[in-house]
Amino acid sequence: MYGVIPSGLRRRFHGQYLKSDDFCQMLVDIYALVKPQLTIIDGITAMEGEGPARENKDLGLVLASRDTVALDAVCGEIIGLKPADVLTTRYAGERGLGIGDLSRIDIVGEKFEDLAVNDFKLPVTFTRAAMNRAPHGPVKYILEQISPRPRVKKKNCTACGKCVKACPTGAATIVGENAAIDAKRCIRCMCCHEVCRFNAIYLGRPFFGKVTYDMLRAARRM
Ligand code: SF4
Ligand code: SF4
């Protein structure tokens, strides 16, 4: 839905709605105003992990619904996300803009149980869902550390400036022959990562965060 508003507003809202809760409520506001009549999701080849230029997965699925919220809830469940963990689905459901509760959704066509993709790679930014639920204090601090941040791979950077244009806070700049990111100004919206065509922005964690994150992932697989 973010694509239906002008690009100038998109940049402004990225800087204005810094918390995931606020940002997702804003997306739901847009949805409430411009509610689609029919939504079709092309999941023949789905992007997974870090997205378009980087990782894709063949799912062979096309899904459609007049209720976009229900469609998101179903798609989320297929790749292992609970509707309550996807804030836009949760808020839109709570606001009565669609059905986010899987038990109330009629699924026709394929058998739902056959569609689950157990090895779907979620983006590293997904740790934010856990951050939203975490209380303040040490848990919040640890989650903050394992949350990824954009870094510049200098040897790939052509200094094209696309990331600078896309950055809503002025954190991305060109310094000398490369892009640079001011960590203090960065709100981790990942727009720079999304627009870079040269794979020059990657998502990394500080050392402590990386070690903790790897331990948590290993424990989850056990
Ligand atoms: S968009 Fe990518 S290649 Fe262009 S300046 Fe930014 S980091 Fe460098
Ligand atoms: S540097 Fe990248 S992630 Fe940080 S605020 Fe700018 S566009 Fe967003």
Short mmCIF file of C-alpha atoms and ligand atoms in Angstrom, two decimals:
data_model
loop_
_atom_site.label_atom_id
_atom_site.label_comp_id
_atom_site.label_asym_id
_atom_site.label_seq_id
_atom_site.Cartn_x
_atom_site.Cartn_y
_atom_site.Cartn_z
CA MET A 1 0.00 0.00 0.00
CA TYR A 2 2.99 2.30 0.53
CA GLY A 3 3.41 2.48 -3.24
CA VAL A 4 0.12 4.34 -3.72
CA ILE A 5 1.32 7.55 -2.05
CA PRO A 6 3.74 9.97 -3.76
CA SER A 7 7.45 9.29 -3.30
CA GLY A 8 8.00 12.59 -1.44
CA LEU A 9 5.47 11.52 1.19
CA ARG A 10 7.06 8.07 1.40
CA ARG A 11 10.37 9.62 2.36
CA ARG A 12 8.73 11.99 4.81
CA PHE A 13 6.72 9.28 6.56
CA HIS A 14 9.79 7.08 6.90
CA GLY A 15 11.37 9.87 8.91
CA GLN A 16 8.18 10.76 10.76
CA TYR A 17 6.92 7.34 11.89
CA LEU A 18 10.04 5.94 13.47
CA LYS A 19 8.50 3.21 15.62
CA SER A 20 7.26 0.08 13.83
CA ASP A 21 3.89 0.43 15.57
CA ASP A 22 3.37 3.94 14.24
CA PHE A 23 4.63 3.06 10.79
CA CYS A 24 2.33 0.07 10.50
CA GLN A 25 -0.68 2.03 11.76
CA MET A 26 0.08 4.60 9.06
CA LEU A 27 0.13 1.81 6.43
CA VAL A 28 -3.21 0.60 7.72
CA ASP A 29 -4.55 4.18 7.50
CA ILE A 30 -3.58 4.22 3.81
CA TYR A 31 -5.24 0.83 3.36
CA ALA A 32 -8.43 2.12 4.99
CA LEU A 33 -8.54 5.04 2.54
CA VAL A 34 -7.62 3.18 -0.65
CA LYS A 35 -9.04 -0.26 -0.04
CA PRO A 36 -8.39 -2.50 -3.07
CA GLN A 37 -11.33 -4.35 -4.63
CA LEU A 38 -9.19 -7.38 -5.36
CA THR A 39 -5.67 -8.28 -4.32
CA ILE A 40 -3.58 -10.81 -6.21
CA ILE A 41 -0.27 -12.09 -4.90
CA ASP A 42 2.19 -13.52 -7.36
CA GLY A 43 4.05 -16.11 -5.33
CA ILE A 44 5.28 -18.16 -8.26
CA THR A 45 8.72 -16.96 -7.37
CA ALA A 46 8.75 -15.37 -3.93
CA MET A 47 11.46 -13.21 -2.52
CA GLU A 48 12.83 -14.49 0.75
CA GLY A 49 15.57 -13.46 3.13
CA GLU A 50 16.96 -10.08 2.16
CA GLY A 51 14.77 -9.61 -0.89
CA PRO A 52 14.60 -8.86 -4.59
CA ALA A 53 18.15 -8.68 -5.87
CA ARG A 54 19.42 -11.22 -3.40
CA GLU A 55 17.32 -14.29 -2.63
CA ASN A 56 14.31 -15.88 -4.30
CA LYS A 57 12.38 -19.08 -3.82
CA ASP A 58 10.10 -20.96 -6.24
CA LEU A 59 6.74 -21.53 -4.55
CA GLY A 60 4.50 -21.88 -7.60
CA LEU A 61 1.63 -20.04 -5.90
CA VAL A 62 -0.87 -17.42 -7.00
CA LEU A 63 -3.27 -16.23 -4.30
CA ALA A 64 -6.17 -13.82 -4.56
CA SER A 65 -8.81 -12.37 -2.28
CA ARG A 66 -11.15 -9.43 -1.97
CA ASP A 67 -9.89 -9.18 1.62
CA THR A 68 -6.24 -8.12 1.58
CA VAL A 69 -5.88 -8.63 5.32
CA ALA A 70 -7.03 -12.26 5.05
CA LEU A 71 -4.70 -12.77 2.12
CA ASP A 72 -1.74 -11.46 4.12
CA ALA A 73 -2.69 -13.67 7.06
CA VAL A 74 -2.77 -16.76 4.82
CA CYS A 75 0.49 -15.90 3.05
CA GLY A 76 2.15 -15.26 6.40
CA GLU A 77 1.04 -18.62 7.74
CA ILE A 78 2.39 -20.38 4.62
CA ILE A 79 5.89 -19.01 5.26
CA GLY A 80 5.75 -19.48 9.03
CA LEU A 81 4.55 -16.09 10.32
CA LYS A 82 1.68 -15.74 12.73
CA PRO A 83 -0.76 -12.95 11.78
CA ALA A 84 -0.22 -11.34 15.21
CA ASP A 85 3.50 -10.97 14.43
CA VAL A 86 2.81 -9.00 11.27
CA LEU A 87 1.73 -5.66 12.64
CA THR A 88 -0.17 -4.50 9.56
CA THR A 89 -2.27 -7.68 9.59
CA ARG A 90 -2.85 -7.43 13.32
CA TYR A 91 -3.85 -3.76 13.33
CA ALA A 92 -6.02 -4.01 10.20
CA GLY A 93 -7.81 -6.99 11.78
CA GLU A 94 -8.27 -5.13 15.08
CA ARG A 95 -9.66 -2.13 13.23
CA GLY A 96 -12.21 -4.29 11.42
CA LEU A 97 -10.73 -3.64 7.98
CA GLY A 98 -10.44 -7.32 7.15
CA ILE A 99 -10.12 -10.75 8.73
CA GLY A 100 -6.74 -11.52 10.27
CA ASP A 101 -7.93 -14.59 12.16
CA LEU A 102 -7.07 -17.74 10.20
CA SER A 103 -9.85 -19.79 11.78
CA ARG A 104 -12.39 -17.42 10.18
CA ILE A 105 -10.94 -17.48 6.67
CA ASP A 106 -12.30 -19.78 3.93
CA ILE A 107 -9.48 -21.06 1.78
CA VAL A 108 -10.40 -22.59 -1.55
CA GLY A 109 -8.26 -24.21 -4.22
CA GLU A 110 -5.22 -25.93 -2.79
CA LYS A 111 -5.24 -27.80 0.51
CA PHE A 112 -3.82 -25.35 3.02
CA GLU A 113 -1.84 -28.01 4.91
CA ASP A 114 0.06 -28.85 1.70
CA LEU A 115 1.23 -25.29 1.20
CA ALA A 116 3.41 -24.74 4.29
CA VAL A 117 7.00 -23.83 3.44
CA ASN A 118 9.07 -24.92 6.40
CA ASP A 119 12.43 -23.61 5.25
CA PHE A 120 11.35 -20.14 4.18
CA LYS A 121 14.07 -17.68 5.08
CA LEU A 122 12.71 -14.61 6.88
CA PRO A 123 14.49 -11.28 6.52
CA VAL A 124 16.95 -10.41 9.27
CA THR A 125 14.74 -7.42 10.09
CA PHE A 126 12.16 -9.85 11.44
CA THR A 127 13.81 -9.60 14.87
CA ARG A 128 11.89 -6.29 15.06
CA ALA A 129 8.66 -8.19 15.68
CA ALA A 130 10.20 -9.56 18.85
CA MET A 131 11.52 -6.10 19.77
CA ASN A 132 8.03 -4.67 19.56
CA ARG A 133 6.80 -7.11 22.15
CA ALA A 134 9.79 -6.92 24.46
CA PRO A 135 9.68 -5.00 27.72
CA HIS A 136 12.27 -2.30 28.33
CA GLY A 137 15.55 -3.12 30.06
CA PRO A 138 18.11 -5.86 29.33
CA VAL A 139 15.87 -7.83 26.92
CA LYS A 140 15.29 -4.71 24.86
CA TYR A 141 19.03 -4.01 24.88
CA ILE A 142 19.88 -7.51 23.63
CA LEU A 143 17.25 -7.33 20.90
CA GLU A 144 18.59 -3.94 19.89
CA GLN A 145 22.05 -5.50 19.53
CA ILE A 146 20.85 -8.39 17.38
CA SER A 147 18.79 -6.12 15.18
CA PRO A 148 20.66 -5.62 11.88
CA ARG A 149 21.92 -2.29 10.59
CA PRO A 150 23.02 -1.24 7.12
CA ARG A 151 26.72 -1.24 6.28
CA VAL A 152 28.51 -0.21 3.09
CA LYS A 153 30.59 -2.72 1.15
CA LYS A 154 33.06 -0.20 -0.25
CA LYS A 155 34.43 -2.34 -3.06
CA ASN A 156 30.93 -2.62 -4.61
CA CYS A 157 29.93 1.01 -4.16
CA THR A 158 29.93 3.18 -7.29
CA ALA A 159 28.91 6.33 -5.40
CA CYS A 160 25.78 6.55 -7.58
CA GLY A 161 23.97 8.35 -4.76
CA LYS A 162 20.71 6.38 -4.97
CA CYS A 163 20.89 5.48 -1.29
CA VAL A 164 21.44 9.15 -0.40
CA LYS A 165 18.28 10.13 -2.29
CA ALA A 166 16.27 7.34 -0.67
CA CYS A 167 17.44 7.96 2.89
CA PRO A 168 14.69 9.78 4.84
CA THR A 169 16.95 11.07 7.63
CA GLY A 170 20.12 12.17 5.83
CA ALA A 171 22.09 9.33 7.45
CA ALA A 172 23.38 8.11 4.08
CA THR A 173 25.85 10.45 2.38
CA ILE A 174 28.68 10.21 -0.12
CA VAL A 175 32.05 10.66 1.51
CA GLY A 176 34.94 10.61 -0.95
CA GLU A 177 34.33 7.76 -3.37
CA ASN A 178 31.84 5.76 -1.33
CA ALA A 179 28.56 5.96 0.48
CA ALA A 180 28.75 6.30 4.25
CA ILE A 181 26.12 5.82 6.94
CA ASP A 182 25.85 7.90 10.07
CA ALA A 183 24.73 5.35 12.68
CA LYS A 184 23.32 8.06 14.99
CA ARG A 185 20.93 9.35 12.33
CA CYS A 186 20.02 5.95 10.89
CA ILE A 187 16.52 4.72 11.75
CA ARG A 188 17.12 1.34 10.02
CA CYS A 189 14.31 1.69 7.54
CA MET A 190 16.53 -0.25 5.06
CA CYS A 191 15.52 1.96 2.11
CA CYS A 192 19.21 2.29 1.16
CA HIS A 193 19.53 -1.49 1.10
CA GLU A 194 16.45 -1.79 -1.05
CA VAL A 195 17.50 0.72 -3.71
CA CYS A 196 21.16 -0.22 -4.09
CA ARG A 197 21.58 -2.10 -7.36
CA PHE A 198 25.23 -2.88 -6.74
CA ASN A 199 24.83 -5.01 -3.66
CA ALA A 200 26.92 -2.43 -1.85
CA ILE A 201 24.70 -2.23 1.24
CA TYR A 202 24.53 -5.28 3.42
CA LEU A 203 22.84 -5.84 6.76
CA GLY A 204 25.13 -6.64 9.64
CA ARG A 205 25.16 -6.78 13.40
CA PRO A 206 27.72 -5.67 15.98
CA PHE A 207 29.95 -8.54 17.19
CA PHE A 208 28.00 -9.15 20.41
CA GLY A 209 24.73 -9.07 18.50
CA LYS A 210 25.99 -11.52 15.89
CA VAL A 211 27.19 -14.04 18.48
CA THR A 212 23.90 -13.78 20.39
CA TYR A 213 21.83 -14.06 17.24
CA ASP A 214 23.74 -17.16 16.04
CA MET A 215 23.25 -18.78 19.46
CA LEU A 216 19.52 -18.04 19.40
CA ARG A 217 19.15 -19.45 15.88
CA ALA A 218 21.08 -22.60 16.81
CA ALA A 219 18.87 -23.07 19.90
CA ARG A 220 15.74 -22.66 17.75
CA ARG A 221 16.86 -25.47 15.42
CA MET A 222 17.46 -27.89 18.33
S1 SF4 B 1 23.19 3.09 -3.84
FE1 SF4 B 1 24.78 1.54 -3.50
S2 SF4 B 1 26.31 1.93 -5.08
FE2 SF4 B 1 25.01 3.75 -4.99
S3 SF4 B 1 26.08 5.10 -3.54
FE3 SF4 B 1 24.62 3.92 -2.34
S4 SF4 B 1 25.80 2.16 -1.59
FE4 SF4 B 1 26.96 3.06 -3.27
S1 SF4 B 2 20.95 4.92 6.18
FE1 SF4 B 2 19.59 3.47 5.19
S2 SF4 B 2 18.58 2.38 6.87
FE2 SF4 B 2 19.53 4.22 7.73
S3 SF4 B 2 17.89 5.75 7.70
FE3 SF4 B 2 19.05 6.01 5.80
S4 SF4 B 2 17.98 4.73 4.30
FE4 SF4 B 2 17.24 4.12 6.33
#
